[in-house]
Tab-separated table of C-alpha atoms and ligand atoms in Angstrom:
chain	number	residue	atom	x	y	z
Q	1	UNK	CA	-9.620	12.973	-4.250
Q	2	UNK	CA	-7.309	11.052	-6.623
Q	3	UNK	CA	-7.805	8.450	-8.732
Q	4	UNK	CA	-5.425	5.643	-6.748
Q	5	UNK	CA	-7.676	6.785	-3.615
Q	6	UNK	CA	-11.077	5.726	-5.102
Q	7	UNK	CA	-9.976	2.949	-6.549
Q	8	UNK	CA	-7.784	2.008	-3.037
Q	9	UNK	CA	-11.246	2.671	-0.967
Q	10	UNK	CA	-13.418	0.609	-3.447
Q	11	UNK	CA	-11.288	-2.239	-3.276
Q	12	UNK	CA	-10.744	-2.157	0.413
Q	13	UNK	CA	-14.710	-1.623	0.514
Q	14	UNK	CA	-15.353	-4.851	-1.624
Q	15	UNK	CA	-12.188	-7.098	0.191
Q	16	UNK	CA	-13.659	-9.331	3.168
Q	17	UNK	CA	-10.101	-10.979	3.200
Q	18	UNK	CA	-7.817	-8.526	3.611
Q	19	UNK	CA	-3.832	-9.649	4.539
Q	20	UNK	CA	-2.026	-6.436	5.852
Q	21	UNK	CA	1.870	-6.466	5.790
Q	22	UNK	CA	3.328	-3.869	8.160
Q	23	UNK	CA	6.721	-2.070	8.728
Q	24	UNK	CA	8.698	0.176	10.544
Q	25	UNK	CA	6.633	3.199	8.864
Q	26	UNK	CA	3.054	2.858	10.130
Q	27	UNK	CA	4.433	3.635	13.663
Q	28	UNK	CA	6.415	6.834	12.852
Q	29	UNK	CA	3.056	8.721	14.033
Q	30	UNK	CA	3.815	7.183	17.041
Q	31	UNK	CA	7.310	8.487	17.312
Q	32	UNK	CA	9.280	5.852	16.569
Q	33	UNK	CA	11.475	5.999	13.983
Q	34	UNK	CA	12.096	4.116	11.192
Q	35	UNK	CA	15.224	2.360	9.993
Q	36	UNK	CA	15.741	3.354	6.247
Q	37	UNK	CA	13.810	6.935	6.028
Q	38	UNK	CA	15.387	10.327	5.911
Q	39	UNK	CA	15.370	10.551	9.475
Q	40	UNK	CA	15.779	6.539	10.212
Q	41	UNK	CA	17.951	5.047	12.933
Q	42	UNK	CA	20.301	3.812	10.056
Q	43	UNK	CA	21.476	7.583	10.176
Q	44	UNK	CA	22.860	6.668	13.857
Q	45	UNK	CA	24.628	3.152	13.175
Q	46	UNK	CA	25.374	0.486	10.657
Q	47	UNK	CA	22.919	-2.037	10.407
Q	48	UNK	CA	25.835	-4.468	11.666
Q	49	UNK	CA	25.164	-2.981	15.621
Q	50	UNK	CA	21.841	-4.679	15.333
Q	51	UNK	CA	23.629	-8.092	13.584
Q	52	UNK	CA	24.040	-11.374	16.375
Q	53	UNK	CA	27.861	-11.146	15.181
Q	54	UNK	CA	27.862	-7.639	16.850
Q	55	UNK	CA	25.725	-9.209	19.934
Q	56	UNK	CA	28.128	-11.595	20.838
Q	57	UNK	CA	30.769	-9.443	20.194
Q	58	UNK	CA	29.853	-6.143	22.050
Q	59	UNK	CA	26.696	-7.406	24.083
Q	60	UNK	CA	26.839	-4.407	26.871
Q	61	UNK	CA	27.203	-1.684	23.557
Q	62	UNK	CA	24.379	-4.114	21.682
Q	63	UNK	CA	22.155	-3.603	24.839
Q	64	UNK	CA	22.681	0.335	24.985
Q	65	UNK	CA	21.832	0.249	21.469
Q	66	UNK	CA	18.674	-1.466	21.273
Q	67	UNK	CA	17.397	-0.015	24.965
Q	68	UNK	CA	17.619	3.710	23.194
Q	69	UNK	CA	16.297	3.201	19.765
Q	70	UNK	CA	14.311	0.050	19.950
Q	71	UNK	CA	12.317	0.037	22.960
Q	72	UNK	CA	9.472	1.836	23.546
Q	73	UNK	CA	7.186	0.994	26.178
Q	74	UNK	CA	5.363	3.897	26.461
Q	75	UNK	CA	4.601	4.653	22.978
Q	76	UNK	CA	0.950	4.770	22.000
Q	77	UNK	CA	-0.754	3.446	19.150
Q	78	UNK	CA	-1.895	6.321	16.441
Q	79	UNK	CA	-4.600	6.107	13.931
Q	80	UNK	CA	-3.265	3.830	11.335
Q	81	UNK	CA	-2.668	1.183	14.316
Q	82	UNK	CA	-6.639	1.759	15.824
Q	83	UNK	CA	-8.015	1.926	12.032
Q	84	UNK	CA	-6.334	-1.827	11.206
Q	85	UNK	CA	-7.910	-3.369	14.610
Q	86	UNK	CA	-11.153	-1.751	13.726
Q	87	UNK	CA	-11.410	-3.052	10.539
Q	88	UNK	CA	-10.200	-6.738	11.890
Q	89	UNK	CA	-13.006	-6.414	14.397
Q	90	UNK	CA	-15.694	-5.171	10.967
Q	91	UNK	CA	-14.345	-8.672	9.420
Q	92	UNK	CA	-12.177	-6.187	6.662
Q	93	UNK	CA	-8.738	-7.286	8.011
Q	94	UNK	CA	-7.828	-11.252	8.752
Q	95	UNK	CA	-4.333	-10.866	9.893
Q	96	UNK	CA	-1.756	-8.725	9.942
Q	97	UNK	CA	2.124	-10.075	9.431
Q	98	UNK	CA	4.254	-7.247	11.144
Q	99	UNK	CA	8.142	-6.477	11.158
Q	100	UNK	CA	7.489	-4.307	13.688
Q	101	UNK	CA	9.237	-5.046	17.302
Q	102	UNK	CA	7.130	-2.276	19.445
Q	103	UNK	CA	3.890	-4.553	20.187
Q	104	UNK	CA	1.385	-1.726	18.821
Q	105	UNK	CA	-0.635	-3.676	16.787
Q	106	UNK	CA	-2.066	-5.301	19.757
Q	107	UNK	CA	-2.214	-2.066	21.940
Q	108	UNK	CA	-4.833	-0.952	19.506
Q	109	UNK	CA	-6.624	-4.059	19.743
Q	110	UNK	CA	-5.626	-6.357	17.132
Q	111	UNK	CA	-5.532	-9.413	17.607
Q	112	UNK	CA	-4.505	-11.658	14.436
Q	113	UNK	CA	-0.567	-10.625	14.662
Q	114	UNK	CA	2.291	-12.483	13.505
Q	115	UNK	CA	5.171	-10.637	14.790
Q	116	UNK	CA	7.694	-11.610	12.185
Q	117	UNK	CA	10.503	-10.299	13.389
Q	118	UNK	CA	9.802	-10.790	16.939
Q	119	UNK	CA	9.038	-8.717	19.958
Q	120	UNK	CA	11.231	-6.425	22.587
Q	121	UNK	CA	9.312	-7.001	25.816
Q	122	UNK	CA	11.026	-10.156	26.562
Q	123	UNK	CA	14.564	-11.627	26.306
Q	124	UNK	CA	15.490	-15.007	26.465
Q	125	UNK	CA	18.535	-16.975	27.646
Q	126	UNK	CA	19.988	-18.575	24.464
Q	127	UNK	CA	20.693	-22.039	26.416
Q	128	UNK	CA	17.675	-22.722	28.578
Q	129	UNK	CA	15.044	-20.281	27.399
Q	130	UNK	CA	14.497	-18.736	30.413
Q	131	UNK	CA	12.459	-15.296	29.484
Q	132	UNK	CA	13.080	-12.132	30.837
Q	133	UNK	CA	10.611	-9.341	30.567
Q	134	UNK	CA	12.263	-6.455	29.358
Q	135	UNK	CA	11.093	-4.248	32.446
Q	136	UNK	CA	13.412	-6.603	34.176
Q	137	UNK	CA	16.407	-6.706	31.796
Q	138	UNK	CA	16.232	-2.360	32.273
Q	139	UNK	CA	16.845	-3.467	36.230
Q	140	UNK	CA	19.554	-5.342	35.469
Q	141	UNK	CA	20.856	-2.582	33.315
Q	142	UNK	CA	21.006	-0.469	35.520
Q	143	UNK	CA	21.971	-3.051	38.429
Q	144	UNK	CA	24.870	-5.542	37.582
Q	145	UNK	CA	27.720	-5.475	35.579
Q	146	UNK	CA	27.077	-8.505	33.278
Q	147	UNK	CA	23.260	-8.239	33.345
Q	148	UNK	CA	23.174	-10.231	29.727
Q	149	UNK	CA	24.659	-13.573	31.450
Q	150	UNK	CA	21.728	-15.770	32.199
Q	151	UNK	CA	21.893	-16.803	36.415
Q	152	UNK	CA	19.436	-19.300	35.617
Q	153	UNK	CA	21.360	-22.012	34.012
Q	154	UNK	CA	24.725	-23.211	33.828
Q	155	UNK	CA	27.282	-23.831	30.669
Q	156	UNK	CA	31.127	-24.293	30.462
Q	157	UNK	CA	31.233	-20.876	28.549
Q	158	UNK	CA	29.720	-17.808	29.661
Q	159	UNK	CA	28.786	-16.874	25.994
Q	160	UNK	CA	26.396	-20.132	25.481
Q	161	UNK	CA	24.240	-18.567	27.910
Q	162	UNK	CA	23.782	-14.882	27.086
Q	163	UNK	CA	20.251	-13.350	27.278
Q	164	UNK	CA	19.139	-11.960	23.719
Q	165	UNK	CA	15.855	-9.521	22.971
Q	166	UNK	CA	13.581	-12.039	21.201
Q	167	UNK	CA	13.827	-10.184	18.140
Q	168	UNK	CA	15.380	-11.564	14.878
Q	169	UNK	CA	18.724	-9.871	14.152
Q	170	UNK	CA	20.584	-9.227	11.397
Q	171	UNK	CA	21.725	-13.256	11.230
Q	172	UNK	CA	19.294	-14.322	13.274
Q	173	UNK	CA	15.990	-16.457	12.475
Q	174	UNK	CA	12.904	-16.417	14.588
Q	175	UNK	CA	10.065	-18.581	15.317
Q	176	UNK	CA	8.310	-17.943	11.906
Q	177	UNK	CA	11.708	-19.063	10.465
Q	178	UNK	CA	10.575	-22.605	10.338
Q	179	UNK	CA	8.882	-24.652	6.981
Q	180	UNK	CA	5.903	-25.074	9.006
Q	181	UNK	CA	5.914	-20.924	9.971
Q	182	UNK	CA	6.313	-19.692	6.113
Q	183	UNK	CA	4.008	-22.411	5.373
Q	184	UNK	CA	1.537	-20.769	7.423
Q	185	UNK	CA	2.345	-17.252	6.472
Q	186	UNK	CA	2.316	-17.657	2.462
Q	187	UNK	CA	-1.213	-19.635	2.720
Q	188	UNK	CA	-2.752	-16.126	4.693
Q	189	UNK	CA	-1.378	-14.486	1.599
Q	190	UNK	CA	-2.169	-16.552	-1.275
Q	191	UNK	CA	-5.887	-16.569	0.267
Q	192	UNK	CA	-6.216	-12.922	0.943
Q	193	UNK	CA	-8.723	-11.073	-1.769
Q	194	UNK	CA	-6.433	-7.906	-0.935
Q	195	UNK	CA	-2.993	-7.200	0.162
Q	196	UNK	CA	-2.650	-4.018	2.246
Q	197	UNK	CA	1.468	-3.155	2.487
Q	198	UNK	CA	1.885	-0.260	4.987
Q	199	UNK	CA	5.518	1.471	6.118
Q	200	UNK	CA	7.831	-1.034	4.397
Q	201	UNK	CA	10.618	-0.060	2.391
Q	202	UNK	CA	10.434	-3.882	1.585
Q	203	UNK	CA	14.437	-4.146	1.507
Q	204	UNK	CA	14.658	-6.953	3.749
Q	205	UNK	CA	14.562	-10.477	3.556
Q	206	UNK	CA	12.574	-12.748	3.674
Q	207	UNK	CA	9.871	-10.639	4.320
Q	208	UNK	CA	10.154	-8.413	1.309
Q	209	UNK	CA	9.177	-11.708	-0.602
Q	210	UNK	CA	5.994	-12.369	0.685
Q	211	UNK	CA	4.318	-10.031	-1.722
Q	212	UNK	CA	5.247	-12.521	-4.195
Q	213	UNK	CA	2.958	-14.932	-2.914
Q	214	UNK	CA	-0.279	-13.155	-3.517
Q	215	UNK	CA	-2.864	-14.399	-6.009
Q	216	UNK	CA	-1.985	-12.440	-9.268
Q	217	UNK	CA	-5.735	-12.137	-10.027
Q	218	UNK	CA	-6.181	-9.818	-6.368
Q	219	UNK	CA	-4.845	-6.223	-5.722
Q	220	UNK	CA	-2.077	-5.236	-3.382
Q	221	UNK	CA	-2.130	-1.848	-2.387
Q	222	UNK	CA	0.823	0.096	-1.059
Q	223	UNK	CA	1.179	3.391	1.105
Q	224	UNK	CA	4.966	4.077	1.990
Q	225	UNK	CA	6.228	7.757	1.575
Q	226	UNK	CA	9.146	6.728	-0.415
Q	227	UNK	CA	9.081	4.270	-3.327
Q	228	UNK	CA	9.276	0.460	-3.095
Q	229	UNK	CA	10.410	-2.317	-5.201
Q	230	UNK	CA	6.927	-3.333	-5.995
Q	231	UNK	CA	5.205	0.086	-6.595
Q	232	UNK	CA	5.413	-0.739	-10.394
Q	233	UNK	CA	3.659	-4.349	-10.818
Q	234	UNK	CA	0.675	-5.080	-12.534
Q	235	UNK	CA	-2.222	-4.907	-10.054
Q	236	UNK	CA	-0.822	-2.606	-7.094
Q	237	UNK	CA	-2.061	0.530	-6.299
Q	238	UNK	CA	0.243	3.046	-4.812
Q	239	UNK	CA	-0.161	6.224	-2.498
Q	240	UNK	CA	3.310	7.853	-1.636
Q	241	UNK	CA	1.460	9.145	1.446
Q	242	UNK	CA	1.007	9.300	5.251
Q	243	UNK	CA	-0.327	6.079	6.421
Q	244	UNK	CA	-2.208	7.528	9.046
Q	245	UNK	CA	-3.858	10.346	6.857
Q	246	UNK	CA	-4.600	7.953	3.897
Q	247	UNK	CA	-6.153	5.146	5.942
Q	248	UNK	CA	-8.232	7.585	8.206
Q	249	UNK	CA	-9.893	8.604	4.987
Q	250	UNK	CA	-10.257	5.272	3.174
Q	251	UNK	CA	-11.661	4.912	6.720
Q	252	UNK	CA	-14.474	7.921	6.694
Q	253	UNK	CA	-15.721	7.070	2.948
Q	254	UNK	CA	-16.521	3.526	4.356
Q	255	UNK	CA	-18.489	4.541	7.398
D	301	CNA	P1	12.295	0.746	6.836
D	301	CNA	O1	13.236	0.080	5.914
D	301	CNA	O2	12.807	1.804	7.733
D	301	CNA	O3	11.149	1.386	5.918
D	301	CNA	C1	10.115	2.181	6.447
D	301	CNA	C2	9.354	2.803	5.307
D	301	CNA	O4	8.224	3.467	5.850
D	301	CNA	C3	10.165	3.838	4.522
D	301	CNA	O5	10.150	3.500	3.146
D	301	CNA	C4	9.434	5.169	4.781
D	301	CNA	O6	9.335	5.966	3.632
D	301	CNA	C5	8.050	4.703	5.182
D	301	CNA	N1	7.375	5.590	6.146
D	301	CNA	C6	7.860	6.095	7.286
D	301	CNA	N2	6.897	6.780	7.950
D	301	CNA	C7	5.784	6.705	7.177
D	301	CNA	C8	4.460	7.201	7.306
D	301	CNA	N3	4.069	7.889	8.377
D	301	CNA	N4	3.567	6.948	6.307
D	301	CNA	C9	3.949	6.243	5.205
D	301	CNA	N5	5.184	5.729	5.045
D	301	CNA	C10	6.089	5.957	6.018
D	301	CNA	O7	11.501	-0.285	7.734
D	301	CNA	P2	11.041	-1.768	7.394
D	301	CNA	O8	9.998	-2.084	8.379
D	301	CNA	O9	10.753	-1.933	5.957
D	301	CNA	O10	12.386	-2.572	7.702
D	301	CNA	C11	12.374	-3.692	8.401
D	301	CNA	C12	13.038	-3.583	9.777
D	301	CNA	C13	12.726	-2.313	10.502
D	301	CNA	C14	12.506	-4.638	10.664
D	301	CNA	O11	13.535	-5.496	11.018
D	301	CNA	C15	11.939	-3.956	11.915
D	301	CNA	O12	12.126	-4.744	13.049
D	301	CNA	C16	12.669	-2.689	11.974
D	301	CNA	N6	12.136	-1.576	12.776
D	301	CNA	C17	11.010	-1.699	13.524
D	301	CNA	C18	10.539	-0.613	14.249
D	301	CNA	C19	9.281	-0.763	15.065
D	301	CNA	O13	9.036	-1.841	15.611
D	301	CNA	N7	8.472	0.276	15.147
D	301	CNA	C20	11.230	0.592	14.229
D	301	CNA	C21	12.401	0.676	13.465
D	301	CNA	C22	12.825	-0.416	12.736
């Protein structure tokens, strides 16, 4: 084994506070793709499709969009996803803060979640909050014509009451968006005695801040298959590795 991966498993050993900070890349295994790899969704569109300017603009091509690259109900959680719940459940892991959008975190049983940048499996109307689960947004796809107009409520213009994924666009801001919400978020990560970043190419904001936030005297480690912007700071540990390979053998040499 390498050098990074002793130390990595020693301090992940020793850590009973451990803050995990998720992208796009730990579900890859799971066939999703990511945004900003070699063989990201980025290679298929402009980050402005997934932009609220676009929504409002092109709603029915918005939909299409984010129905074929961004939903995934049947995908499955893979061994990076089962190894972070099991290590919540051995008191390793307090909370994970996820960009993700695809809900597998908690399909594998974890249950601290913050799902920064929201969640596909339910829309809401953007003037009286109404939620529609996304099974039932993919009948209305399929069923009406302007299946993004909210019948629930009324407004003089038929664009105050469109129904949008709950997930933060380009644009956008979510429910963590709030004082009180990155309040919340930076204490978890000033307190954590570890900082596990997984499948982030940590390029977007504000998220890709949050690693600023940790206590300088406590590691962060990284695994991401391509190079980040913090790979090079004083106390991180790097492995330019598969998530799911590395963390199911941090995962052996601690059992
Ligand atoms: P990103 O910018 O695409 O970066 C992903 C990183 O993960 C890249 O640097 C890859 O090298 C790395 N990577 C990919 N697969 C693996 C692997 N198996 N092991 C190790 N490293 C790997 O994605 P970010 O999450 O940083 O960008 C933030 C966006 C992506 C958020 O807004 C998300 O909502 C959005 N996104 C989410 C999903 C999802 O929910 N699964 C999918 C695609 C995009």
């Amino acid at each position: 084994m390498n050098t990074s991966f002793d130390i990595c498993t020693s301090l992940i050993r020793k850590a009973k506070n451990i803050i995990v900070l998720t992208g796009a890349g730990i579900s890859t295994e799971s066939g999703i793709k990511d945004f900003r790899s070699k063989t990201g969704v980025y290679k298929m569109a402009p980050e402005y499709i997934l932009s609220l300017d676009y929504f409002y603009q092109h709603p029915v091509e918005f939909y299409q969009f984010a129905m074929e690259n961004l939903y995934h109900p049947d995908a499955k959680p893979n061994q990076g996803h089962k190894i972070l719940a099991k290590w919540e459940e051995q008191g390793r892991v307090q909370h994970i803060i996820t960009q993700n959008i695809d809900g597998l975190h908690q399909k594998a049983g974890s249950r601290h979640v913050i799902e920064f940048h929201g969640t596909m499996k339910t829309a809401s109307c953007l003037n009286c909050g109404k939620i529609y689960p996304a099974e039932e947004m993919e009948e209305r796809i399929q069923t009406m014509h302007d299946f993004y107009i909210c019948d629930h409520c009324e407004t003089k213009r038929e664009r105050n009451r469109y129904i949008k994924p709950d997930v933060v666009l380009f644009g956008d801001a979510g429910e963590w968006f709030t004082k009180k919400g990155f309040q919340s978020i930076l204490q978890l990560i000033k307190h954590a005695d570890c900082l596990l970043v997984l499948g982030t190419s940590l390029k977007v904001t504000p998220f890709s801040t949050f690693p600023q936030y940790r206590s300088q005297n406590d590691p962060m480690i990284i695994i991401n298959r391509d190079e980040t912007p913090y790979d090079s700071l004083a106390g991180t540990y790097v492995m330019h590795e598969s998530i799911g390979k590395i963390l199911t053998q941090i995962d052996r040499e601690l059992s």
